CSV table of C-alpha atoms and ligand atoms in Angstrom, one decimal:
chain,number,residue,atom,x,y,z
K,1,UNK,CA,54.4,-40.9,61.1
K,2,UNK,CA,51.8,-42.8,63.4
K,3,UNK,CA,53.3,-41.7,67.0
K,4,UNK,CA,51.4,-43.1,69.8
K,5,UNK,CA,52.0,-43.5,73.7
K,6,UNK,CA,51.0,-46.2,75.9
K,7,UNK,CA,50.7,-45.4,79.8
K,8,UNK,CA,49.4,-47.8,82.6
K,9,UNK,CA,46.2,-46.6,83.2
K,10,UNK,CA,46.7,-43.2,85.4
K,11,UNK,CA,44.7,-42.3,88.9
K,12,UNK,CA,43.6,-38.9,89.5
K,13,UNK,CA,44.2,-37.6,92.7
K,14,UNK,CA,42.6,-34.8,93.4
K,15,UNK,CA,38.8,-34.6,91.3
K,16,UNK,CA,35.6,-32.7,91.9
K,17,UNK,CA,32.5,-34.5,90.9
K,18,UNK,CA,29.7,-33.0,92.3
K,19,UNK,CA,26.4,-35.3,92.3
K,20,UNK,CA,23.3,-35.6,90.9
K,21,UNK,CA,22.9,-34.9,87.3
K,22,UNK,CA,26.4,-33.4,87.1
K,23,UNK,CA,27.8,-35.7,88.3
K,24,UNK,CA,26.4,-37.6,85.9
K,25,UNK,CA,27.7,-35.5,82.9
K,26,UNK,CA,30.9,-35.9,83.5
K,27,UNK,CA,32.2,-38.8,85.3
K,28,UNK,CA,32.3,-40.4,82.2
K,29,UNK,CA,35.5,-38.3,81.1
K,30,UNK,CA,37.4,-39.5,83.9
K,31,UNK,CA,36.2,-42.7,83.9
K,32,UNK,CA,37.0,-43.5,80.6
K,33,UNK,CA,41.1,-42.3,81.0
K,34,UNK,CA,41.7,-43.2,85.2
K,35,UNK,CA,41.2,-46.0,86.6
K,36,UNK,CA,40.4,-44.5,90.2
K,37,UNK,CA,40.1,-40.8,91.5
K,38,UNK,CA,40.5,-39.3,94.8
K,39,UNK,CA,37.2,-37.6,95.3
K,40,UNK,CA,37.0,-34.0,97.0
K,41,UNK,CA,34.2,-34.1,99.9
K,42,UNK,CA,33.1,-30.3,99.0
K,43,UNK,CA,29.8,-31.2,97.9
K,44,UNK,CA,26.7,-29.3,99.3
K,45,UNK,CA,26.1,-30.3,102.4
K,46,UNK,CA,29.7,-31.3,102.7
K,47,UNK,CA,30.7,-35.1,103.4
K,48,UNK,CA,31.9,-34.8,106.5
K,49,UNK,CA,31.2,-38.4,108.2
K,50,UNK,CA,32.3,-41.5,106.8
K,51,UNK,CA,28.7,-42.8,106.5
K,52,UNK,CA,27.9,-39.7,103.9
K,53,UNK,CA,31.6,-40.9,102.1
K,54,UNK,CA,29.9,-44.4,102.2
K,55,UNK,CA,26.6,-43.0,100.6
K,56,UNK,CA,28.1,-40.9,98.1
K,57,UNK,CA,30.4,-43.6,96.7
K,58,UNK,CA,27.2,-45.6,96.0
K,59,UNK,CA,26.0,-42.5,94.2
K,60,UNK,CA,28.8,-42.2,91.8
K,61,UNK,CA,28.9,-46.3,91.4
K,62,UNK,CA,25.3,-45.7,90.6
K,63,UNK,CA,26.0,-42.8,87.7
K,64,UNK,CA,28.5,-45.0,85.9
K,65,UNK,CA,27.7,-46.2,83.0
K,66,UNK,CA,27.0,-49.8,83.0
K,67,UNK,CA,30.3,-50.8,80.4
K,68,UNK,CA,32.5,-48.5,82.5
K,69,UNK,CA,34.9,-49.3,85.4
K,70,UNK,CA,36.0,-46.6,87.9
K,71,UNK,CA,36.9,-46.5,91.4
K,72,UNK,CA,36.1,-43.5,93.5
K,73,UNK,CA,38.3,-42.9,96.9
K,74,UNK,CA,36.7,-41.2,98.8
K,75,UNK,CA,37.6,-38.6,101.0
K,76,UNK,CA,35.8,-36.9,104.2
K,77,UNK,CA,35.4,-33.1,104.7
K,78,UNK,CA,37.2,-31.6,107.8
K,79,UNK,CA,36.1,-29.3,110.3
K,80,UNK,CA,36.6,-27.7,113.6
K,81,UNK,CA,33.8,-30.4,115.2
K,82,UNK,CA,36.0,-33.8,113.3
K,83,UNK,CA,36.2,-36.1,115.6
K,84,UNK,CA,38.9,-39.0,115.5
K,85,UNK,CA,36.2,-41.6,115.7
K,86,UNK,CA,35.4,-40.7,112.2
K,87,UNK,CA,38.8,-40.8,111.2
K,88,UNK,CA,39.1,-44.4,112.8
K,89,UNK,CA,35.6,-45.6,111.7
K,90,UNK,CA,36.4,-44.2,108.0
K,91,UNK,CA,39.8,-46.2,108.3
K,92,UNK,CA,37.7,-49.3,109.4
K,93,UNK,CA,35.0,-49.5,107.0
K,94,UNK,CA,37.8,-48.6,104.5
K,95,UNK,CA,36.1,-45.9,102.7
K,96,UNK,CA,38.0,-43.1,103.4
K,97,UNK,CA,41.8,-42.6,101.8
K,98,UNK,CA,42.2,-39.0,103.1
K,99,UNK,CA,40.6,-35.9,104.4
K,100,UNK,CA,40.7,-32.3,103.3
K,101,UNK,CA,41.7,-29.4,105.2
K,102,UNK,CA,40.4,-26.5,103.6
K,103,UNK,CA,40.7,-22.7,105.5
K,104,UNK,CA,37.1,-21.7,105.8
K,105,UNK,CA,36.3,-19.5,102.8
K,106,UNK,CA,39.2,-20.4,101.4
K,107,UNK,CA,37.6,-21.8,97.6
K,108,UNK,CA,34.2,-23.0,96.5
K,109,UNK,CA,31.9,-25.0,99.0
K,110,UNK,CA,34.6,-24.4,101.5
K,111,UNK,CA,32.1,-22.3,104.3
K,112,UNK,CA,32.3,-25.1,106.9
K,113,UNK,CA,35.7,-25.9,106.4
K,114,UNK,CA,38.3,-25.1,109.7
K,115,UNK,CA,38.5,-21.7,111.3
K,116,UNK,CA,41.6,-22.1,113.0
K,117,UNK,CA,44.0,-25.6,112.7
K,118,UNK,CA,44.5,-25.6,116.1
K,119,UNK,CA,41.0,-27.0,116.6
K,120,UNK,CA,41.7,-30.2,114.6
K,121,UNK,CA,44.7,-31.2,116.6
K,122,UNK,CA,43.4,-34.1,118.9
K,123,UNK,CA,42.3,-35.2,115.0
K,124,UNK,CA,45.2,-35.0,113.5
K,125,UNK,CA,47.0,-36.6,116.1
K,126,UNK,CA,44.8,-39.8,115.3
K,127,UNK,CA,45.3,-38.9,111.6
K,128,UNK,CA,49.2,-39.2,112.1
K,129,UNK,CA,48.6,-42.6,114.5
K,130,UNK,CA,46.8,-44.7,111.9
K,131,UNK,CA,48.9,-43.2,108.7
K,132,UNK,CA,45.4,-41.3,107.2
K,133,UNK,CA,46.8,-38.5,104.7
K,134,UNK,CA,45.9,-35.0,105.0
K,135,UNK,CA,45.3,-33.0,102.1
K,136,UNK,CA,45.6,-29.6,101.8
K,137,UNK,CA,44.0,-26.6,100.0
K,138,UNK,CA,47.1,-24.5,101.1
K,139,UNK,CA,45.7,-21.0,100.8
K,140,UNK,CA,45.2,-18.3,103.5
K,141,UNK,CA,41.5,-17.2,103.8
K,142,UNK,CA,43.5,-13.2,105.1
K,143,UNK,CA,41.9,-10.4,102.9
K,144,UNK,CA,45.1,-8.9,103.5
K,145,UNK,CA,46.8,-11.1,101.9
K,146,UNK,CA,47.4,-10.4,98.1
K,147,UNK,CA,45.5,-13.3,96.3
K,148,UNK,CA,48.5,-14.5,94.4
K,149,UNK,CA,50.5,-14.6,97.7
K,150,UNK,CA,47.8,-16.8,100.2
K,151,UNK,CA,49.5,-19.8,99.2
K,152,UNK,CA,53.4,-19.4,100.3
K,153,UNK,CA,51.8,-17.5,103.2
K,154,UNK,CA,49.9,-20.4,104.2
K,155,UNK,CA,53.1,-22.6,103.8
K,156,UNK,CA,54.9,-20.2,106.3
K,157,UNK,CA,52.3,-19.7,108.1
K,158,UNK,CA,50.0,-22.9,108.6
K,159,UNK,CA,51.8,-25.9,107.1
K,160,UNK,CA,55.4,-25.3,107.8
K,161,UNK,CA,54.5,-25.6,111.6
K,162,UNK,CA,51.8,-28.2,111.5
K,163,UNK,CA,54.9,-30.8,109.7
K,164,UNK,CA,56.8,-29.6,113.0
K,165,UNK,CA,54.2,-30.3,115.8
K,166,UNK,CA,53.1,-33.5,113.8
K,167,UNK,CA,56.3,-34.9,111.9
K,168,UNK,CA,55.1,-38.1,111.0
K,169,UNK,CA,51.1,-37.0,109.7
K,170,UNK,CA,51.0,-37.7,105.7
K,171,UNK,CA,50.5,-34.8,103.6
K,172,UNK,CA,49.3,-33.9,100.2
K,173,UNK,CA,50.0,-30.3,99.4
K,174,UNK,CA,47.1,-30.1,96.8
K,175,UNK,CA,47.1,-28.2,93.5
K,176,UNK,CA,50.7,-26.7,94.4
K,177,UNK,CA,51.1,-23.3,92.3
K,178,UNK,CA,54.5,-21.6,93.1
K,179,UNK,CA,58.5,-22.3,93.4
K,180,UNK,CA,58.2,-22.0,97.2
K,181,UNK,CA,55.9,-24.8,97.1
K,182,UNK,CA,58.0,-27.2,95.0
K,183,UNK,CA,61.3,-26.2,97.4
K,184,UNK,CA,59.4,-27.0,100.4
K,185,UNK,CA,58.1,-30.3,99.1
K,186,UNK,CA,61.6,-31.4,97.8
K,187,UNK,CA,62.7,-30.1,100.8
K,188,UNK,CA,60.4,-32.1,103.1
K,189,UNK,CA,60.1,-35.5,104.4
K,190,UNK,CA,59.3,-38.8,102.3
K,191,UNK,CA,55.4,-38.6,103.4
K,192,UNK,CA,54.5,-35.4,102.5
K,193,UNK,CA,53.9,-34.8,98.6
K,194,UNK,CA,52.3,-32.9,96.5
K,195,UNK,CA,49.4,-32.7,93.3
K,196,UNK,CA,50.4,-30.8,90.3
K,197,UNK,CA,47.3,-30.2,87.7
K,198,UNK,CA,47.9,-30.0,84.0
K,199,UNK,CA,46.2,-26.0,83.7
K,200,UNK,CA,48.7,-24.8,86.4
K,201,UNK,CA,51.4,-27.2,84.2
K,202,UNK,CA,50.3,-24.9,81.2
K,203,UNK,CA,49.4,-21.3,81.9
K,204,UNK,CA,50.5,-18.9,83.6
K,205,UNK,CA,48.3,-15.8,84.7
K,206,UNK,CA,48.4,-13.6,81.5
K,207,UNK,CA,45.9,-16.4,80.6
K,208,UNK,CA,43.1,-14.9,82.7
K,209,UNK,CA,43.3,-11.6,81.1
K,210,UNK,CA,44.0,-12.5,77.2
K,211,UNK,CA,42.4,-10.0,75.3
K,212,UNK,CA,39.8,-9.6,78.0
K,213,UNK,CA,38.6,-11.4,81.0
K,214,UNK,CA,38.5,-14.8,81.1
K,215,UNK,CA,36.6,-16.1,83.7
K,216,UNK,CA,37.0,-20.0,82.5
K,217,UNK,CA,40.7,-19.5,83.6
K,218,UNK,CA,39.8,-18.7,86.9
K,219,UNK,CA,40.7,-21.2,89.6
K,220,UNK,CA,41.9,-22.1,93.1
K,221,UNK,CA,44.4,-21.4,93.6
K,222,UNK,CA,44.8,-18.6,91.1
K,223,UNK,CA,47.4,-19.2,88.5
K,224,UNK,CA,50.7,-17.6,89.0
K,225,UNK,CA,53.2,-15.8,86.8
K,226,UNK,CA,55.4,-17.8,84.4
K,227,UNK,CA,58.4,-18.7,86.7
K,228,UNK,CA,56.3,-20.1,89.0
K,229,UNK,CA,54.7,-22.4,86.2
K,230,UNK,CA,58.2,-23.2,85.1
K,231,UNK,CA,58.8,-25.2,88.2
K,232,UNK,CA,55.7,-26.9,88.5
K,233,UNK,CA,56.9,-28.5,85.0
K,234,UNK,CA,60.4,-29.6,86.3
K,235,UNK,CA,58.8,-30.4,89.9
K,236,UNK,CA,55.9,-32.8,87.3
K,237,UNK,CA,59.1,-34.3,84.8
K,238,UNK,CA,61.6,-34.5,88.3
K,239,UNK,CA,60.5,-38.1,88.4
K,240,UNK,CA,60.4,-37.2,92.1
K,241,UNK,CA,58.0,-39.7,93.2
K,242,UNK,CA,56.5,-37.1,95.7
K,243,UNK,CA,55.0,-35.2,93.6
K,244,UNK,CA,52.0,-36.8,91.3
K,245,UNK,CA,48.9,-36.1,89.0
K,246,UNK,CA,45.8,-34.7,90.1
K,247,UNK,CA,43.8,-32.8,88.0
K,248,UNK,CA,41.5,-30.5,90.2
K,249,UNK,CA,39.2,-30.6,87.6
K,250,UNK,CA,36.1,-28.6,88.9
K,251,UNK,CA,33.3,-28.3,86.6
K,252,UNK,CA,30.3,-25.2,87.2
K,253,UNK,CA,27.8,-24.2,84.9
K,254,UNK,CA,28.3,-21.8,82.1
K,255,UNK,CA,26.0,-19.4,84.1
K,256,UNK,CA,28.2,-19.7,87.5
K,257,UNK,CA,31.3,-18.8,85.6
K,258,UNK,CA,30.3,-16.1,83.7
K,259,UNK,CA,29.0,-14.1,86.5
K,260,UNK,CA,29.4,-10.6,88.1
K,261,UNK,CA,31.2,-12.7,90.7
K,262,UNK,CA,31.9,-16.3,88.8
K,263,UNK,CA,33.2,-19.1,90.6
K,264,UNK,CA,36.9,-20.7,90.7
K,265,UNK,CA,37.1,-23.8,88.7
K,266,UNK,CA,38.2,-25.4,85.5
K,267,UNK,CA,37.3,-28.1,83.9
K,268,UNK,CA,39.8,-30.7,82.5
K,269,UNK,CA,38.4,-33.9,82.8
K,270,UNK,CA,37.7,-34.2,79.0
K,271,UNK,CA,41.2,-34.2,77.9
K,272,UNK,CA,42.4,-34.7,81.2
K,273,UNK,CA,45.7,-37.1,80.3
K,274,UNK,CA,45.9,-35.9,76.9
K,275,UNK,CA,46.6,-32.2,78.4
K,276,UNK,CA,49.5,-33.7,80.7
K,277,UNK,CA,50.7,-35.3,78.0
K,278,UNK,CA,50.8,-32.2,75.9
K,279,UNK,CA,52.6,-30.9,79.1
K,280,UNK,CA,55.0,-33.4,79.4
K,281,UNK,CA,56.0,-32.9,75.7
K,282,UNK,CA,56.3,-29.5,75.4
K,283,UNK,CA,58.9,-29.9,78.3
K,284,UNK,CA,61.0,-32.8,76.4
K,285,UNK,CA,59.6,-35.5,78.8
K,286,UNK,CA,56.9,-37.9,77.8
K,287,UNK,CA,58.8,-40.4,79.0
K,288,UNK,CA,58.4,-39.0,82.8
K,289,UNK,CA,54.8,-39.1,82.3
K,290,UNK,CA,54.1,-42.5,83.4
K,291,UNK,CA,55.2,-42.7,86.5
K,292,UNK,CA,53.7,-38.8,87.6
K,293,UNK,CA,50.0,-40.3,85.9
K,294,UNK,CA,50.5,-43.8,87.1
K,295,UNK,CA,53.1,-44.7,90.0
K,296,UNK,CA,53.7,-42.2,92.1
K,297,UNK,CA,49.8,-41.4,93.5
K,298,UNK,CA,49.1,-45.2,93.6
K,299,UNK,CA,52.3,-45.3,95.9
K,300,UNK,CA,52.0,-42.8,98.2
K,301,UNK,CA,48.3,-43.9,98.8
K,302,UNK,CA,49.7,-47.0,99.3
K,303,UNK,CA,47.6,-49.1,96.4
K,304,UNK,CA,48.3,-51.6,94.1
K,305,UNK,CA,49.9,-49.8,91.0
K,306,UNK,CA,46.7,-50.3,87.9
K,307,UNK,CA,47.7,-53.4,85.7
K,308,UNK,CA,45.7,-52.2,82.5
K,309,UNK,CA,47.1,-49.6,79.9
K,310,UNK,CA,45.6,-46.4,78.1
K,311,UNK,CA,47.0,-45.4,74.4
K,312,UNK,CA,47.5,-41.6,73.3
K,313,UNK,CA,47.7,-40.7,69.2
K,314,UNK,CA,49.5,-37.8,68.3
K,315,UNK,CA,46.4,-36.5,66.5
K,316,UNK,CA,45.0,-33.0,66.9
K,317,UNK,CA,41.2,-33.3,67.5
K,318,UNK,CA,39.1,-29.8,68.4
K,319,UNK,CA,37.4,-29.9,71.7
K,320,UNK,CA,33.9,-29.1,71.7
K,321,UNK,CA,32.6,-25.4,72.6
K,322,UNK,CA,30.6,-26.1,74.8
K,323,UNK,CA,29.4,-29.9,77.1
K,324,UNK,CA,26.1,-30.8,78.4
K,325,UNK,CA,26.1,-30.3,82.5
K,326,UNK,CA,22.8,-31.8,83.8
K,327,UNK,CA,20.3,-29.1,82.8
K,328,UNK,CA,22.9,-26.5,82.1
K,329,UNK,CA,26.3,-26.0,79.9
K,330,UNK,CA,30.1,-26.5,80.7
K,331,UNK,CA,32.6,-25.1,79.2
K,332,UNK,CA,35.6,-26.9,79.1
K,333,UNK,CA,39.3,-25.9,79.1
K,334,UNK,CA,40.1,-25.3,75.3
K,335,UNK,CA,36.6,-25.3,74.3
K,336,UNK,CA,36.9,-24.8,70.3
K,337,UNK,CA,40.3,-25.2,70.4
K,338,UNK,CA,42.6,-28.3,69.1
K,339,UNK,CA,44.5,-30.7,71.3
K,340,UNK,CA,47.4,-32.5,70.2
K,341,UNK,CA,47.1,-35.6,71.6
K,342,UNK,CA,43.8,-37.7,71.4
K,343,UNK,CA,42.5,-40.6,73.5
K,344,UNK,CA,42.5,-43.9,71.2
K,345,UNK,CA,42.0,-46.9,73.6
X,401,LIG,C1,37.2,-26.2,93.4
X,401,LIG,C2,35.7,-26.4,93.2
X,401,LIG,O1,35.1,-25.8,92.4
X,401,LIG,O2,35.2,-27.3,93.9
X,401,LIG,N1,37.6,-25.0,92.6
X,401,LIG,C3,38.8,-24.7,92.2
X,401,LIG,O3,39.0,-23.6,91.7
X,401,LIG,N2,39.8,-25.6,92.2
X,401,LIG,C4,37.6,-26.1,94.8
X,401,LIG,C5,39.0,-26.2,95.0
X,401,LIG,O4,39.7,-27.2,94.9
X,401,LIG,O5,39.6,-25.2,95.4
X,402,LIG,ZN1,40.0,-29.0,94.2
């Protein structure tokens, strides 16, 4: 039986592109399934001013190829030194949909990111005056800290009072990974949400150590044990309009991941909405995957829902071993594996 699924075309909310070659390589994969993406800023140097968001759109308009259409959001890097004048001229040339908080040292390319919150907050005062969401890479940077504990710690300890000393600032709680997350998003007011990615939607963290090590399993933040996982799927098939697709798909070369100290990162944009979908499924819910893909980030960014479509077979294809990346390889999530839904139109 021919079984095929027809979505509005989806928006990614939360995609590392890198630039350059790289770039290059793969913004074809999310080009060809979203229609937009919001862009992470953690390039190196970071984009920390709207002028370099301004730039770097260019960039990635430039990479595109010519019979594709794609439209990047861009997104400015915070740190201590932020001043709310970028905020408001980012909001005036009307560039800049959000800005990312990450803890200094928290993930990759996050060095100049903030050393202590309490240095942004003339910022994010003006953040919460004009409506411009923050989004989060809710992990604590403490060594003591276990690693698959930094993110409820950093809801206790960093975001849980930031929504009390600035109760109307948007929020995007990105890449959530446990229970506490979900209940505190539920939990929370109307304009603060959350990303859930499709490799946190389907493994837990016995899939870092199958057999062996596997370092293309390895992200930020780390996956969690199986309950955890478990309520990222119902928080994904809720319908709850708060919590939406973004795939964190973070691509690094073959030779960065497989490392005596490899980097955090997976790569999903080749099968990006055909992973959700197989997501969706195994939980009984394609039909709750429309509105997660398609309605719910368009909403809470507060732009016009995408008026095109995107069809998925039910056809198992095998996802290549290995993808060109610039002058180096990527491996990409299920490399030589099959998927069971494929991409048609
Ligand atoms: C991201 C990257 O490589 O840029 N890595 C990751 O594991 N998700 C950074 C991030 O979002 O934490
Ligand atoms: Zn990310």
């Amino acid at each position: 039986m021919l079984k095929t699924l027809t979505l509005t075309r989806p928006d990614d909310c939360h995609l590392h592109l890198r630039d350059g070659e790289q770039m290059r390589a793969v913004l074809p994969d999310t080009a060809r399934r979203f229609a937009r993406a919001i862009v992470m800023p953690n390039l190196k140097p970071p984009i920390i001013t709207a002028e370099m968001a301004l730039i770097y759109r260019e960039h990635i308009l430039a990479a595109l190829p010519p019979d594709m259409r794609f439209e990047p959001l861009m997104t400015l890097y915070l740190t201590d030194n932020t001043a709310p004048s970028e905020i408001f001229e980012g909001r005036r040339n009307g560039t800049i949909h959000g800005v990312k908080y990450y803890p200094a040292g928290a993930t990759t390319n996050s060095a100049a990111g903030v050393t202590d919150i309490a240095r942004c907050y003339q910022t994010l005062a003006a953040m919460e005056e004009i409506g411009m969401p923050l989004l989060v890479h809710g992990e604590v940077t403490d060594p003591a800290v276990d690693v698959f504990d930094r993110e409820k710690s950093f809801l206790d300890r960093v975001l849980m009072p930031l929504t009390q000393r600035f109760p109307q600032l948007r929020i995007v709680f990105e890449h959530i990974t446990t229970q506490e997350a979900v209940e505190f998003v539920t939990g929370a007011w109307g304009h603060i949400a959350a990303t859930i990615t499709a490799h946190h939607m389907l493994l837990n963290r016995n899939a870092m150590f199958q057999g062996g090590i596997r370092p293309h399993h390895y992200c930020l933040p780390v996956l969690k044990r199986e309950t955890h996982r478990q309520k990222l799927v119902e928080a994904a098939i809720s319908g709850n309009p708060k919590f939406f697709l973004g795939t964190d798909s973070a691509p690094h070369p073959r030779s960065a991941k497989e490392s005596t100290c490899g980097c955090a990162g997976v790569y999903t944009a080749h099968a990006a909405i055909e992973l959700y979908a197989e997501a969706f499924e195994q939980a009984g819910a394609l039909d709750k995957l429309e509105a997660f893909a398609s309605f719910h980030g368009a909403d809470f960014y507060k732009l016009p829902r995408n008026k095109d479509s995107i069809t998925l077979k039910k056809e198992s294809w095998i996802v290549p071993s290995q993808l060109s990346f610039g002058n180096e390889t990527l491996i990409p999530l299920r490399a030589g594996e099959s998927l069971a839904w494929k991409l048609i139109g």
